Amino acid sequence: MNSLKEIFKTKNKNLCSVFFTAGFPGLNDTQKIIEDLGSNGVDFIEVGLPYSDPLADGPTIQHSSEVALNNGINLDVIFEQLKSIKDSNKTPLVLMGYLNQVLKYGEEKFCEQCVACGIDTVILPDLPMIEYETHYKQLFTKYGISNVFLITPQTSEERIRKIDGLTDAFIYVVASASITGAKGEISAEQIAYFERIKAMNLKSTLIVGFGISNKTTFNKVCEYVNGAILGSAFIKHLDAKGVDTIDAFVKGVLD
Amino acid sequence: MKSKFKADKNGYYGQFGGAFIPELLYPNVKELEDNYLKIIESESFQKEYKRLLKDYVGRPTPLYLAPRLSEKYGTQIYLKREDLNHTGAHKVNNTIGQILIAKQLGKKRIIAETGAGQHGVATATVCALMNLECVVFMGEIDIKRQAPNVARMKMLGAKVVPATSGSKTLKDATNEAIRDWIGNPEDTYYLIGSVVGPHPYPDMVARLQAIISEEMKWQLKEHTGKETPDTVIACVGGGSNAAGAFYHFLDDESVELIAVEAAGLGVHSGESAATSQLGDVGVLHGSKTILMQDEYGQVIEPYSISAGLDYPGIGPLHAYLNESNRAKFMNATDQEALDAAYELTKLEGIIPALESAHALAVLEKIDFKKDQVVVVNLSGRGDKDLETYIKHLGK
């Protein structure tokens, strides 16, 4: 698997990332979804770790998590699935889950498993910066794992600069103050926000997520930042059409 | 004096507490954190809070020496009558305080979560009082189980939004309220109903419920000549009434504190809410605490006959009181609580809420001394539970 940081060195425009929930729609769809997303031009993939209480997710991703949990997915199964494609898959993977999953699994064991799967980037939306600095930074650094932080239109410049200094992955720019999948277009206010962030000349790669649902919104935000993540839109596609037309979804955004 | 049982500046009680929130909530929580102590400690807040508690809520609530109950258990049992508060429970102490804070912060829209509907009603009540928009999130299943409280909230002008995700109960209503707050970061105030959630909520709610033990002290002095009891007993779901009843006695280790959890059909029956017995360390609704979870950290839905106690976690203060053995954690099953409710009704003419009945249910499990001064916090009245009580009548 290629490293995310290597990808960012060679490409810094129109980076396309897709999020999916491990174990959805079927327990063993994980490998096929990763393969099809990668072979159709997705630059990096976010693997969602289904959680019973996903605070930062909207109804679409919540539903997919529920289905996946009912399918019998768990962290051990996910790590086994990811290990099985470690050599064949070239597209960098990022794990996205909630802190309690890591706590209960064992922080050190979680890191070891990430390394065993070739994963060097995680997103834990409910791990705040202060907790990261005091309790996790040292551990993650030891395993070469980067933590991604989120920023929103309400995040102060001071805090954004602090985040920029803390991460060596990317900054997850939340498109608006909302949960995932709640919007459908890019407003003038959002553009002003992207321009404000861009003008800060941060060292980190900027990837926009939340509310990016199609080619139009993807292209629009890529005018201002390095790339964007599609989440709920892809989950809806999987829900409606299954795992056989992933190429059509990706082409619909990138072509 | 520095207390080891008060939250530190980052909201920690020992290893428990903190603010595990997505960045999306940071500004909201930070605004509250920066202001809550200033507001609560201000003279104008204290004056208005105390005035409303007296004239509107009906405080002080009596501390009643229950003679027949005392006789039965061979000790001195006092009931702190939180059931006599306006809206029928201790919940309103907190909502009165937080609504004043929300107003001070200039918020226009109030959101809340509710399980049984008591906190929802108490929130809708203060929103009507202050003429503020009110949205209450309630699990779809709870909406069906607690129809009278849903009707009360609606009559009070609140919008009741069903939480249809997950298990469709209190924890999911809390998730929905947090999601709403994420989506409305500027004009909305999240009025949490218990000593749970990210810092500063556990500390703030404990301070607002502390009026319970503040009154107990001078009332006990009147009754017994001494400000402190030997034992305080309170039920714990999230733990707000217990936090209030324990608050002023936390540092006086001569006062025995007993927290009673709901054991449902039995602690190990698989249908229980006895978090301290079944849970372990984790993060829930923004704080590190003890919670019921499976081996992968997925939250387990608790069960109790009492909708106010079926929460999969406990407030971080209580997690710390349990870990440090400052409080003794006991539990009572559905049946024991029902029996205790019938007993209190028969002996003292008081119909308790099912939640409070759990606190009463441990009386028979404790060996009391004759002159022991025991205070049971009677956190709410039983009107809302009549259907359940009638169903079990004569069984």
PDB file of C-alpha atoms in Angstrom, chain A residues 50-55 57 62 66 69 74-76 99-101 103-104 125-126 128 131 150 152 154-155 159 174 177-179 210, chain B residues 10 12 19-24 26-27 165-166 171 175-176 178-179 182-183 185-186 280 282-283 291 293-299:
ATOM      1  CA  PRO A  50     -19.066   1.089  12.587  1.00  0.00           C
ATOM      2  CA  TYR A  51     -20.034   2.377  16.018  1.00  0.00           C
ATOM      3  CA  SER A  52     -23.207   2.151  18.067  1.00  0.00           C
ATOM      4  CA  ASP A  53     -23.211   5.859  18.930  1.00  0.00           C
ATOM      5  CA  PRO A  54     -21.719   7.810  16.017  1.00  0.00           C
ATOM      6  CA  LEU A  55     -22.178  11.378  17.265  1.00  0.00           C
ATOM      7  CA  ASP A  57     -22.557  11.167  11.589  1.00  0.00           C
ATOM      8  CA  GLN A  62     -25.641   5.892  11.037  1.00  0.00           C
ATOM      9  CA  GLU A  66     -26.251  -0.253  12.186  1.00  0.00           C
ATOM     10  CA  LEU A  69     -22.950  -4.138  13.147  1.00  0.00           C
ATOM     11  CA  ASN A  74     -16.073  -5.809  14.509  1.00  0.00           C
ATOM     12  CA  LEU A  75     -12.552  -4.435  14.712  1.00  0.00           C
ATOM     13  CA  ASP A  76     -10.896  -7.859  14.588  1.00  0.00           C
ATOM     14  CA  LEU A  99     -12.400   6.990  20.471  1.00  0.00           C
ATOM     15  CA  ASN A 100     -14.247   4.481  22.625  1.00  0.00           C
ATOM     16  CA  GLN A 101     -13.569   1.766  20.064  1.00  0.00           C
ATOM     17  CA  LEU A 103      -9.950   2.657  24.138  1.00  0.00           C
ATOM     18  CA  LYS A 104     -11.765  -0.621  24.556  1.00  0.00           C
ATOM     19  CA  PRO A 125     -13.581  12.873  15.525  1.00  0.00           C
ATOM     20  CA  ASP A 126     -14.235  12.754  19.270  1.00  0.00           C
ATOM     21  CA  PRO A 128     -10.008  16.485  20.998  1.00  0.00           C
ATOM     22  CA  GLU A 131      -6.510  14.822  24.856  1.00  0.00           C
ATOM     23  CA  LEU A 150     -11.340  18.511  11.899  1.00  0.00           C
ATOM     24  CA  THR A 152     -15.234  24.044  11.022  1.00  0.00           C
ATOM     25  CA  GLN A 154     -16.406  28.292  13.827  1.00  0.00           C
ATOM     26  CA  THR A 155     -12.822  27.161  14.512  1.00  0.00           C
ATOM     27  CA  ARG A 159      -6.763  26.871  16.828  1.00  0.00           C
ATOM     28  CA  VAL A 174     -15.823  20.404   7.591  1.00  0.00           C
ATOM     29  CA  ALA A 177     -21.390  23.330  10.773  1.00  0.00           C
ATOM     30  CA  SER A 178     -23.374  20.198  10.297  1.00  0.00           C
ATOM     31  CA  ILE A 179     -23.307  16.482  10.580  1.00  0.00           C
ATOM     32  CA  PHE A 210     -19.393  16.831   4.830  1.00  0.00           C
TER      33      PHE A 210
ATOM     34  CA  ASN B  10     -10.312  20.347  32.758  1.00  0.00           C
ATOM     35  CA  TYR B  12     -11.728  15.611  35.589  1.00  0.00           C
ATOM     36  CA  ALA B  19     -14.564  16.850  27.219  1.00  0.00           C
ATOM     37  CA  PHE B  20     -14.372  14.256  24.441  1.00  0.00           C
ATOM     38  CA  ILE B  21     -16.148  16.223  21.792  1.00  0.00           C
ATOM     39  CA  PRO B  22     -15.780  16.567  18.046  1.00  0.00           C
ATOM     40  CA  GLU B  23     -14.110  19.790  16.977  1.00  0.00           C
ATOM     41  CA  LEU B  24     -17.504  20.787  15.613  1.00  0.00           C
ATOM     42  CA  TYR B  26     -15.613  22.940  20.531  1.00  0.00           C
ATOM     43  CA  PRO B  27     -16.795  26.564  20.262  1.00  0.00           C
ATOM     44  CA  SER B 165     -31.619   5.837  15.467  1.00  0.00           C
ATOM     45  CA  GLY B 166     -29.975   3.004  17.395  1.00  0.00           C
ATOM     46  CA  LYS B 171     -28.829   7.433  24.710  1.00  0.00           C
ATOM     47  CA  ASN B 175     -26.950  11.589  20.342  1.00  0.00           C
ATOM     48  CA  GLU B 176     -29.655  13.418  18.378  1.00  0.00           C
ATOM     49  CA  ILE B 178     -25.738  16.602  20.241  1.00  0.00           C
ATOM     50  CA  ARG B 179     -26.123  16.329  16.447  1.00  0.00           C
ATOM     51  CA  ILE B 182     -23.470  20.557  15.968  1.00  0.00           C
ATOM     52  CA  GLY B 183     -25.788  21.782  13.216  1.00  0.00           C
ATOM     53  CA  PRO B 185     -23.722  26.145  16.855  1.00  0.00           C
ATOM     54  CA  GLU B 186     -24.590  29.787  17.360  1.00  0.00           C
ATOM     55  CA  ASP B 280     -15.903  -0.487  32.484  1.00  0.00           C
ATOM     56  CA  GLY B 282     -15.005   4.220  28.219  1.00  0.00           C
ATOM     57  CA  VAL B 283     -16.148   7.427  26.576  1.00  0.00           C
ATOM     58  CA  LEU B 291     -20.222   2.462  30.727  1.00  0.00           C
ATOM     59  CA  GLN B 293     -20.203  -1.902  26.478  1.00  0.00           C
ATOM     60  CA  ASP B 294     -19.235  -5.033  24.615  1.00  0.00           C
ATOM     61  CA  GLU B 295     -15.670  -6.187  23.966  1.00  0.00           C
ATOM     62  CA  TYR B 296     -15.410  -3.842  20.966  1.00  0.00           C
ATOM     63  CA  GLY B 297     -16.627  -0.740  22.795  1.00  0.00           C
ATOM     64  CA  GLN B 298     -20.131  -0.824  21.322  1.00  0.00           C
ATOM     65  CA  VAL B 299     -22.532   0.614  23.860  1.00  0.00           C
TER      66      VAL B 299
END
